[in-house]
Amino acid sequence: MRSVTVAEGAAVSVAVLDLGSGHSAVYGTGAFDTASIVKVDILAALLLQAQDAGRWLTAQEQTYATAMIENSDNDSASALWRAIGRAGGLDAANRRLGLTDTTGGEGTLWGLTQTTAADQLTLLRQVFGYGSGSHGSSGPSGPSELSAASRAYVQGLMGRIAEGQDWGVSAAADGSAWALKNGWLARGTTGLWDVNSIGRVTSGGTGYLVAALSNGSATKEKGVALVEAAARAAVSAIGRAG
């Protein structure tokens, strides 16, 4: 991360898992606003609730999920936030998923959910089948709480992000071998930007899970450049370590 320039007043944290070697690492501490990366967590919570009820998502839920992940539609996210029981539902799901430092946003403010890069890596482990839990297909760190069908569904949506929203951890990928979700939010109190990116990339024939979180950037573009630089540096470093 010495190669990554962080502007004064900004902060960045990144977590990465090499799916080939199983090596992982985290840089930076502290909690960050999720902005729209929480939409993956919202969908995971909805899928867990549907699994518990022995059903699949309704047609309306699937419509909301598609718009929420592929297009980052906020109205769809708000609808599913209400459906899962807002912060209480998210927090309950996260206890099962193994996220220990993530707290749902107050009331309707799902974008102000607080999280860490390490927790987002845990979420990615669950989504991509490398998590820990009580059932599901096993990965290097144990089984995932999400069923194979649930994981495939989230992965599919994350692999079809709308053009113009496909920046972020994809900067560390070879070509289009990625699945991701980004978040960006200008804080009204400061005018500074929260910019985050989470997902799976392939580089040099190896898969990586990467979560890059930032805040305090003067513009969205500077925030994007920061998380992309962090993702590239993390993948390069863990790849050499592997």
PDB file of C-alpha atoms in Angstrom:
ATOM      1  CA  MET A   1       0.000   0.000   0.000  1.00  0.00           C
ATOM      2  CA  ARG A   2       3.022   2.326   0.063  1.00  0.00           C
ATOM      3  CA  SER A   3       2.409   2.795  -3.661  1.00  0.00           C
ATOM      4  CA  VAL A   4      -1.098   4.181  -3.008  1.00  0.00           C
ATOM      5  CA  THR A   5      -1.413   7.932  -2.602  1.00  0.00           C
ATOM      6  CA  VAL A   6      -4.000   8.909   0.007  1.00  0.00           C
ATOM      7  CA  ALA A   7      -4.966  12.579   0.038  1.00  0.00           C
ATOM      8  CA  GLU A   8      -4.874  14.512   3.293  1.00  0.00           C
ATOM      9  CA  GLY A   9      -8.120  13.990   5.160  1.00  0.00           C
ATOM     10  CA  ALA A  10      -9.007  10.816   3.242  1.00  0.00           C
ATOM     11  CA  ALA A  11      -8.804   7.233   4.488  1.00  0.00           C
ATOM     12  CA  VAL A  12      -8.731   3.833   2.817  1.00  0.00           C
ATOM     13  CA  SER A  13      -8.933   0.235   3.991  1.00  0.00           C
ATOM     14  CA  VAL A  14      -8.676  -2.910   1.892  1.00  0.00           C
ATOM     15  CA  ALA A  15      -9.058  -6.629   2.510  1.00  0.00           C
ATOM     16  CA  VAL A  16      -8.124  -9.387   0.054  1.00  0.00           C
ATOM     17  CA  LEU A  17      -8.278 -13.172  -0.173  1.00  0.00           C
ATOM     18  CA  ASP A  18      -6.250 -15.208  -2.671  1.00  0.00           C
ATOM     19  CA  LEU A  19      -8.578 -18.051  -3.615  1.00  0.00           C
ATOM     20  CA  GLY A  20      -5.674 -20.105  -4.916  1.00  0.00           C
ATOM     21  CA  SER A  21      -3.438 -20.091  -1.858  1.00  0.00           C
ATOM     22  CA  GLY A  22      -6.024 -19.210   0.784  1.00  0.00           C
ATOM     23  CA  HIS A  23      -3.840 -16.332   1.978  1.00  0.00           C
ATOM     24  CA  SER A  24      -5.638 -13.182   3.103  1.00  0.00           C
ATOM     25  CA  ALA A  25      -4.661  -9.769   4.412  1.00  0.00           C
ATOM     26  CA  VAL A  26      -6.261  -6.557   5.669  1.00  0.00           C
ATOM     27  CA  TYR A  27      -4.877  -3.022   5.520  1.00  0.00           C
ATOM     28  CA  GLY A  28      -6.396  -0.230   7.568  1.00  0.00           C
ATOM     29  CA  THR A  29      -8.849  -0.232  10.437  1.00  0.00           C
ATOM     30  CA  GLY A  30     -11.978   1.567  11.490  1.00  0.00           C
ATOM     31  CA  ALA A  31     -15.562   1.665  10.272  1.00  0.00           C
ATOM     32  CA  PHE A  32     -16.768   3.197   7.018  1.00  0.00           C
ATOM     33  CA  ASP A  33     -20.182   4.138   5.650  1.00  0.00           C
ATOM     34  CA  THR A  34     -21.238   1.410   3.247  1.00  0.00           C
ATOM     35  CA  ALA A  35     -23.136   3.590   0.774  1.00  0.00           C
ATOM     36  CA  SER A  36     -24.498   1.200  -1.886  1.00  0.00           C
ATOM     37  CA  ILE A  37     -22.228  -1.782  -1.242  1.00  0.00           C
ATOM     38  CA  VAL A  38     -24.727  -2.632   1.521  1.00  0.00           C
ATOM     39  CA  LYS A  39     -27.084  -3.705  -1.246  1.00  0.00           C
ATOM     40  CA  VAL A  40     -25.226  -7.018  -1.483  1.00  0.00           C
ATOM     41  CA  ASP A  41     -25.746  -7.483   2.254  1.00  0.00           C
ATOM     42  CA  ILE A  42     -29.444  -6.579   1.945  1.00  0.00           C
ATOM     43  CA  LEU A  43     -29.868  -9.203  -0.768  1.00  0.00           C
ATOM     44  CA  ALA A  44     -27.988 -11.794   1.279  1.00  0.00           C
ATOM     45  CA  ALA A  45     -30.310 -11.119   4.217  1.00  0.00           C
ATOM     46  CA  LEU A  46     -33.385 -11.433   1.977  1.00  0.00           C
ATOM     47  CA  LEU A  47     -32.138 -14.731   0.575  1.00  0.00           C
ATOM     48  CA  LEU A  48     -31.443 -16.094   4.060  1.00  0.00           C
ATOM     49  CA  GLN A  49     -34.975 -15.201   5.124  1.00  0.00           C
ATOM     50  CA  ALA A  50     -36.394 -16.852   2.003  1.00  0.00           C
ATOM     51  CA  GLN A  51     -34.293 -19.973   2.643  1.00  0.00           C
ATOM     52  CA  ASP A  52     -35.631 -20.132   6.209  1.00  0.00           C
ATOM     53  CA  ALA A  53     -39.167 -19.943   4.842  1.00  0.00           C
ATOM     54  CA  GLY A  54     -38.481 -22.719   2.332  1.00  0.00           C
ATOM     55  CA  ARG A  55     -39.196 -20.533  -0.675  1.00  0.00           C
ATOM     56  CA  TRP A  56     -37.510 -18.682  -3.527  1.00  0.00           C
ATOM     57  CA  LEU A  57     -37.742 -14.937  -4.100  1.00  0.00           C
ATOM     58  CA  THR A  58     -41.020 -13.645  -5.490  1.00  0.00           C
ATOM     59  CA  ALA A  59     -41.148 -12.055  -8.940  1.00  0.00           C
ATOM     60  CA  GLN A  60     -41.361  -8.604  -7.326  1.00  0.00           C
ATOM     61  CA  GLU A  61     -38.398  -9.313  -5.047  1.00  0.00           C
ATOM     62  CA  GLN A  62     -36.360 -10.461  -8.037  1.00  0.00           C
ATOM     63  CA  THR A  63     -37.261  -7.282  -9.920  1.00  0.00           C
ATOM     64  CA  TYR A  64     -36.116  -5.186  -6.980  1.00  0.00           C
ATOM     65  CA  ALA A  65     -32.943  -7.268  -6.536  1.00  0.00           C
ATOM     66  CA  THR A  66     -31.949  -6.940 -10.190  1.00  0.00           C
ATOM     67  CA  ALA A  67     -32.413  -3.171 -10.211  1.00  0.00           C
ATOM     68  CA  MET A  68     -30.716  -2.795  -6.831  1.00  0.00           C
ATOM     69  CA  ILE A  69     -27.552  -4.687  -7.757  1.00  0.00           C
ATOM     70  CA  GLU A  70     -27.158  -4.189 -11.510  1.00  0.00           C
ATOM     71  CA  ASN A  71     -28.274  -0.542 -11.619  1.00  0.00           C
ATOM     72  CA  SER A  72     -27.811   0.446  -7.959  1.00  0.00           C
ATOM     73  CA  ASP A  73     -31.442   1.575  -7.828  1.00  0.00           C
ATOM     74  CA  ASN A  74     -32.101   3.197  -4.462  1.00  0.00           C
ATOM     75  CA  ASP A  75     -35.894   2.831  -4.465  1.00  0.00           C
ATOM     76  CA  SER A  76     -35.500  -0.922  -4.952  1.00  0.00           C
ATOM     77  CA  ALA A  77     -32.968  -1.042  -2.127  1.00  0.00           C
ATOM     78  CA  SER A  78     -35.380   0.828   0.142  1.00  0.00           C
ATOM     79  CA  ALA A  79     -38.155  -1.632  -0.693  1.00  0.00           C
ATOM     80  CA  LEU A  80     -35.977  -4.630   0.174  1.00  0.00           C
ATOM     81  CA  TRP A  81     -34.595  -2.868   3.257  1.00  0.00           C
ATOM     82  CA  ARG A  82     -38.160  -2.677   4.535  1.00  0.00           C
ATOM     83  CA  ALA A  83     -38.804  -6.278   3.496  1.00  0.00           C
ATOM     84  CA  ILE A  84     -35.911  -7.659   5.572  1.00  0.00           C
ATOM     85  CA  GLY A  85     -36.896  -5.631   8.634  1.00  0.00           C
ATOM     86  CA  ARG A  86     -34.457  -2.743   8.164  1.00  0.00           C
ATOM     87  CA  ALA A  87     -31.395  -2.677  10.444  1.00  0.00           C
ATOM     88  CA  GLY A  88     -32.749  -5.379  12.741  1.00  0.00           C
ATOM     89  CA  GLY A  89     -33.109  -7.814   9.871  1.00  0.00           C
ATOM     90  CA  LEU A  90     -29.710  -6.949   8.441  1.00  0.00           C
ATOM     91  CA  ASP A  91     -27.978  -7.296  11.793  1.00  0.00           C
ATOM     92  CA  ALA A  92     -29.648 -10.670  12.456  1.00  0.00           C
ATOM     93  CA  ALA A  93     -28.527 -11.972   9.070  1.00  0.00           C
ATOM     94  CA  ASN A  94     -25.016 -10.665   9.608  1.00  0.00           C
ATOM     95  CA  ARG A  95     -24.690 -12.534  12.880  1.00  0.00           C
ATOM     96  CA  ARG A  96     -25.278 -15.729  10.907  1.00  0.00           C
ATOM     97  CA  LEU A  97     -22.989 -14.649   8.086  1.00  0.00           C
ATOM     98  CA  GLY A  98     -20.140 -13.904  10.486  1.00  0.00           C
ATOM     99  CA  LEU A  99     -19.986 -10.115  10.115  1.00  0.00           C
ATOM    100  CA  THR A 100     -18.998  -8.870  13.577  1.00  0.00           C
ATOM    101  CA  ASP A 101     -18.321  -5.166  12.964  1.00  0.00           C
ATOM    102  CA  THR A 102     -21.231  -4.143  10.740  1.00  0.00           C
ATOM    103  CA  THR A 103     -24.241  -2.206  12.068  1.00  0.00           C
ATOM    104  CA  GLY A 104     -27.320  -1.393  10.016  1.00  0.00           C
ATOM    105  CA  GLY A 105     -28.147   2.243   9.337  1.00  0.00           C
ATOM    106  CA  GLU A 106     -30.770   3.964  11.438  1.00  0.00           C
ATOM    107  CA  GLY A 107     -34.345   4.009  10.163  1.00  0.00           C
ATOM    108  CA  THR A 108     -34.449   4.290   6.380  1.00  0.00           C
ATOM    109  CA  LEU A 109     -30.747   5.219   6.079  1.00  0.00           C
ATOM    110  CA  TRP A 110     -29.405   1.911   4.792  1.00  0.00           C
ATOM    111  CA  GLY A 111     -26.500   3.702   3.068  1.00  0.00           C
ATOM    112  CA  LEU A 112     -25.150   4.788   6.459  1.00  0.00           C
ATOM    113  CA  THR A 113     -24.686   1.208   7.602  1.00  0.00           C
ATOM    114  CA  GLN A 114     -21.257   1.006   9.220  1.00  0.00           C
ATOM    115  CA  THR A 115     -18.797  -1.713   8.210  1.00  0.00           C
ATOM    116  CA  THR A 116     -15.145  -2.653   7.919  1.00  0.00           C
ATOM    117  CA  ALA A 117     -13.102  -4.020   5.035  1.00  0.00           C
ATOM    118  CA  ALA A 118     -12.591  -7.244   6.989  1.00  0.00           C
ATOM    119  CA  ASP A 119     -16.359  -7.690   7.400  1.00  0.00           C
ATOM    120  CA  GLN A 120     -16.943  -7.044   3.705  1.00  0.00           C
ATOM    121  CA  LEU A 121     -14.404  -9.754   2.907  1.00  0.00           C
ATOM    122  CA  THR A 122     -16.385 -12.070   5.195  1.00  0.00           C
ATOM    123  CA  LEU A 123     -19.543 -11.210   3.247  1.00  0.00           C
ATOM    124  CA  LEU A 124     -17.770 -11.942  -0.033  1.00  0.00           C
ATOM    125  CA  ARG A 125     -16.626 -15.301   1.354  1.00  0.00           C
ATOM    126  CA  GLN A 126     -20.268 -16.135   2.002  1.00  0.00           C
ATOM    127  CA  VAL A 127     -21.474 -14.939  -1.404  1.00  0.00           C
ATOM    128  CA  PHE A 128     -18.750 -16.775  -3.308  1.00  0.00           C
ATOM    129  CA  GLY A 129     -18.804 -19.956  -1.223  1.00  0.00           C
ATOM    130  CA  TYR A 130     -15.725 -19.448   0.941  1.00  0.00           C
ATOM    131  CA  GLY A 131     -17.455 -18.576   4.194  1.00  0.00           C
ATOM    132  CA  SER A 132     -18.112 -20.136   7.552  1.00  0.00           C
ATOM    133  CA  GLY A 133     -21.498 -21.277   8.735  1.00  0.00           C
ATOM    134  CA  SER A 134     -23.701 -24.246   9.440  1.00  0.00           C
ATOM    135  CA  HIS A 135     -24.615 -25.489   5.979  1.00  0.00           C
ATOM    136  CA  GLY A 136     -23.983 -25.104   2.275  1.00  0.00           C
ATOM    137  CA  SER A 137     -21.089 -25.956   0.008  1.00  0.00           C
ATOM    138  CA  SER A 138     -17.680 -25.943   1.641  1.00  0.00           C
ATOM    139  CA  GLY A 139     -14.887 -23.558   0.766  1.00  0.00           C
ATOM    140  CA  PRO A 140     -11.422 -23.131   2.239  1.00  0.00           C
ATOM    141  CA  SER A 141     -12.855 -21.502   5.391  1.00  0.00           C
ATOM    142  CA  GLY A 142     -15.881 -23.757   5.768  1.00  0.00           C
ATOM    143  CA  PRO A 143     -19.418 -23.797   4.431  1.00  0.00           C
ATOM    144  CA  SER A 144     -21.534 -20.787   3.493  1.00  0.00           C
ATOM    145  CA  GLU A 145     -24.857 -19.918   5.105  1.00  0.00           C
ATOM    146  CA  LEU A 146     -26.182 -19.105   1.623  1.00  0.00           C
ATOM    147  CA  SER A 147     -27.361 -22.030  -0.479  1.00  0.00           C
ATOM    148  CA  ALA A 148     -25.744 -22.793  -3.823  1.00  0.00           C
ATOM    149  CA  ALA A 149     -28.776 -21.314  -5.610  1.00  0.00           C
ATOM    150  CA  SER A 150     -28.636 -18.140  -3.498  1.00  0.00           C
ATOM    151  CA  ARG A 151     -24.919 -17.711  -4.105  1.00  0.00           C
ATOM    152  CA  ALA A 152     -25.278 -18.226  -7.843  1.00  0.00           C
ATOM    153  CA  TYR A 153     -28.080 -15.653  -7.933  1.00  0.00           C
ATOM    154  CA  VAL A 154     -26.064 -12.920  -6.207  1.00  0.00           C
ATOM    155  CA  GLN A 155     -22.952 -13.700  -8.233  1.00  0.00           C
ATOM    156  CA  GLY A 156     -24.911 -13.470 -11.470  1.00  0.00           C
ATOM    157  CA  LEU A 157     -26.264 -10.019 -10.631  1.00  0.00           C
ATOM    158  CA  MET A 158     -22.826  -8.779  -9.539  1.00  0.00           C
ATOM    159  CA  GLY A 159     -21.436  -9.948 -12.876  1.00  0.00           C
ATOM    160  CA  ARG A 160     -23.884  -7.777 -14.834  1.00  0.00           C
ATOM    161  CA  ILE A 161     -23.279  -4.330 -13.348  1.00  0.00           C
ATOM    162  CA  ALA A 162     -24.487  -1.503 -15.579  1.00  0.00           C
ATOM    163  CA  GLU A 163     -22.000   0.249 -17.807  1.00  0.00           C
ATOM    164  CA  GLY A 164     -20.579   3.247 -16.016  1.00  0.00           C
ATOM    165  CA  GLN A 165     -20.844   1.546 -12.620  1.00  0.00           C
ATOM    166  CA  ASP A 166     -18.275  -1.172 -13.335  1.00  0.00           C
ATOM    167  CA  TRP A 167     -15.239   0.603 -11.906  1.00  0.00           C
ATOM    168  CA  GLY A 168     -13.578  -0.252  -8.581  1.00  0.00           C
ATOM    169  CA  VAL A 169     -12.089  -3.663  -7.829  1.00  0.00           C
ATOM    170  CA  SER A 170     -12.445  -4.509 -11.527  1.00  0.00           C
ATOM    171  CA  ALA A 171      -9.295  -2.403 -12.008  1.00  0.00           C
ATOM    172  CA  ALA A 172      -7.356  -5.353 -10.581  1.00  0.00           C
ATOM    173  CA  ALA A 173      -8.918  -7.871 -12.985  1.00  0.00           C
ATOM    174  CA  ASP A 174      -7.759  -9.307 -16.276  1.00  0.00           C
ATOM    175  CA  GLY A 175     -10.364  -8.188 -18.804  1.00  0.00           C
ATOM    176  CA  SER A 176     -13.977  -8.694 -17.763  1.00  0.00           C
ATOM    177  CA  ALA A 177     -13.366 -11.520 -15.279  1.00  0.00           C
ATOM    178  CA  TRP A 178     -15.078  -9.807 -12.324  1.00  0.00           C
ATOM    179  CA  ALA A 179     -18.270  -9.590 -10.284  1.00  0.00           C
ATOM    180  CA  LEU A 180     -18.696  -6.524  -8.103  1.00  0.00           C
ATOM    181  CA  LYS A 181     -20.823  -3.910  -6.376  1.00  0.00           C
ATOM    182  CA  ASN A 182     -19.796  -0.316  -5.808  1.00  0.00           C
ATOM    183  CA  GLY A 183     -21.005   2.411  -3.487  1.00  0.00           C
ATOM    184  CA  TRP A 184     -20.605   6.173  -3.630  1.00  0.00           C
ATOM    185  CA  LEU A 185     -22.072   8.866  -1.404  1.00  0.00           C
ATOM    186  CA  ALA A 186     -21.370  12.561  -0.889  1.00  0.00           C
ATOM    187  CA  ARG A 187     -21.832  13.373   2.794  1.00  0.00           C
ATOM    188  CA  GLY A 188     -24.112  16.343   3.248  1.00  0.00           C
ATOM    189  CA  THR A 189     -22.259  17.631   6.301  1.00  0.00           C
ATOM    190  CA  THR A 190     -18.838  17.822   4.637  1.00  0.00           C
ATOM    191  CA  GLY A 191     -19.329  17.456   0.877  1.00  0.00           C
ATOM    192  CA  LEU A 192     -16.645  14.747   0.964  1.00  0.00           C
ATOM    193  CA  TRP A 193     -17.154  11.381  -0.686  1.00  0.00           C
ATOM    194  CA  ASP A 194     -17.492   7.831   0.579  1.00  0.00           C
ATOM    195  CA  VAL A 195     -16.438   5.520  -2.276  1.00  0.00           C
ATOM    196  CA  ASN A 196     -16.335   1.726  -1.875  1.00  0.00           C
ATOM    197  CA  SER A 197     -16.004  -1.374  -4.037  1.00  0.00           C
ATOM    198  CA  ILE A 198     -16.343  -5.092  -3.258  1.00  0.00           C
ATOM    199  CA  GLY A 199     -16.196  -8.171  -5.442  1.00  0.00           C
ATOM    200  CA  ARG A 200     -14.381 -11.054  -7.053  1.00  0.00           C
ATOM    201  CA  VAL A 201     -11.701 -10.576  -9.699  1.00  0.00           C
ATOM    202  CA  THR A 202      -9.411 -12.838 -11.688  1.00  0.00           C
ATOM    203  CA  SER A 203      -5.816 -11.811 -12.295  1.00  0.00           C
ATOM    204  CA  GLY A 204      -3.074 -13.986 -13.726  1.00  0.00           C
ATOM    205  CA  GLY A 205      -5.388 -16.969 -13.709  1.00  0.00           C
ATOM    206  CA  THR A 206      -6.068 -16.711  -9.956  1.00  0.00           C
ATOM    207  CA  GLY A 207      -9.278 -15.582  -8.294  1.00  0.00           C
ATOM    208  CA  TYR A 208      -9.321 -12.951  -5.552  1.00  0.00           C
ATOM    209  CA  LEU A 209     -11.995 -11.522  -3.272  1.00  0.00           C
ATOM    210  CA  VAL A 210     -11.380  -7.819  -2.655  1.00  0.00           C
ATOM    211  CA  ALA A 211     -13.063  -5.154  -0.517  1.00  0.00           C
ATOM    212  CA  ALA A 212     -11.799  -1.577  -0.792  1.00  0.00           C
ATOM    213  CA  LEU A 213     -13.430   1.126   1.354  1.00  0.00           C
ATOM    214  CA  SER A 214     -12.669   4.843   1.485  1.00  0.00           C
ATOM    215  CA  ASN A 215     -13.920   8.146   2.789  1.00  0.00           C
ATOM    216  CA  GLY A 216     -12.902  11.791   2.767  1.00  0.00           C
ATOM    217  CA  SER A 217     -12.195  12.199  -0.952  1.00  0.00           C
ATOM    218  CA  ALA A 218     -12.835  15.646  -2.405  1.00  0.00           C
ATOM    219  CA  THR A 219     -14.632  14.229  -5.468  1.00  0.00           C
ATOM    220  CA  LYS A 220     -16.179  10.940  -6.515  1.00  0.00           C
ATOM    221  CA  GLU A 221     -13.505  10.582  -9.207  1.00  0.00           C
ATOM    222  CA  LYS A 222     -10.718  10.870  -6.635  1.00  0.00           C
ATOM    223  CA  GLY A 223     -12.465   8.295  -4.466  1.00  0.00           C
ATOM    224  CA  VAL A 224     -12.768   5.908  -7.402  1.00  0.00           C
ATOM    225  CA  ALA A 225      -9.067   6.335  -8.199  1.00  0.00           C
ATOM    226  CA  LEU A 226      -8.218   5.630  -4.552  1.00  0.00           C
ATOM    227  CA  VAL A 227     -10.175   2.373  -4.250  1.00  0.00           C
ATOM    228  CA  GLU A 228      -8.917   1.197  -7.639  1.00  0.00           C
ATOM    229  CA  ALA A 229      -5.315   1.846  -6.618  1.00  0.00           C
ATOM    230  CA  ALA A 230      -5.921   0.035  -3.313  1.00  0.00           C
ATOM    231  CA  ALA A 231      -7.474  -2.971  -5.083  1.00  0.00           C
ATOM    232  CA  ARG A 232      -4.583  -3.238  -7.551  1.00  0.00           C
ATOM    233  CA  ALA A 233      -2.008  -2.961  -4.778  1.00  0.00           C
ATOM    234  CA  ALA A 234      -3.762  -5.554  -2.608  1.00  0.00           C
ATOM    235  CA  VAL A 235      -4.089  -8.108  -5.392  1.00  0.00           C
ATOM    236  CA  SER A 236      -0.484  -7.573  -6.466  1.00  0.00           C
ATOM    237  CA  ALA A 237       0.827  -7.959  -2.906  1.00  0.00           C
ATOM    238  CA  ILE A 238      -1.172 -11.030  -1.941  1.00  0.00           C
ATOM    239  CA  GLY A 239      -0.431 -12.604  -5.326  1.00  0.00           C
ATOM    240  CA  ARG A 240       3.302 -12.263  -4.712  1.00  0.00           C
ATOM    241  CA  ALA A 241       2.872 -13.648  -1.200  1.00  0.00           C
ATOM    242  CA  GLY A 242       1.013 -16.647  -2.616  1.00  0.00           C
TER     243      GLY A 242
END
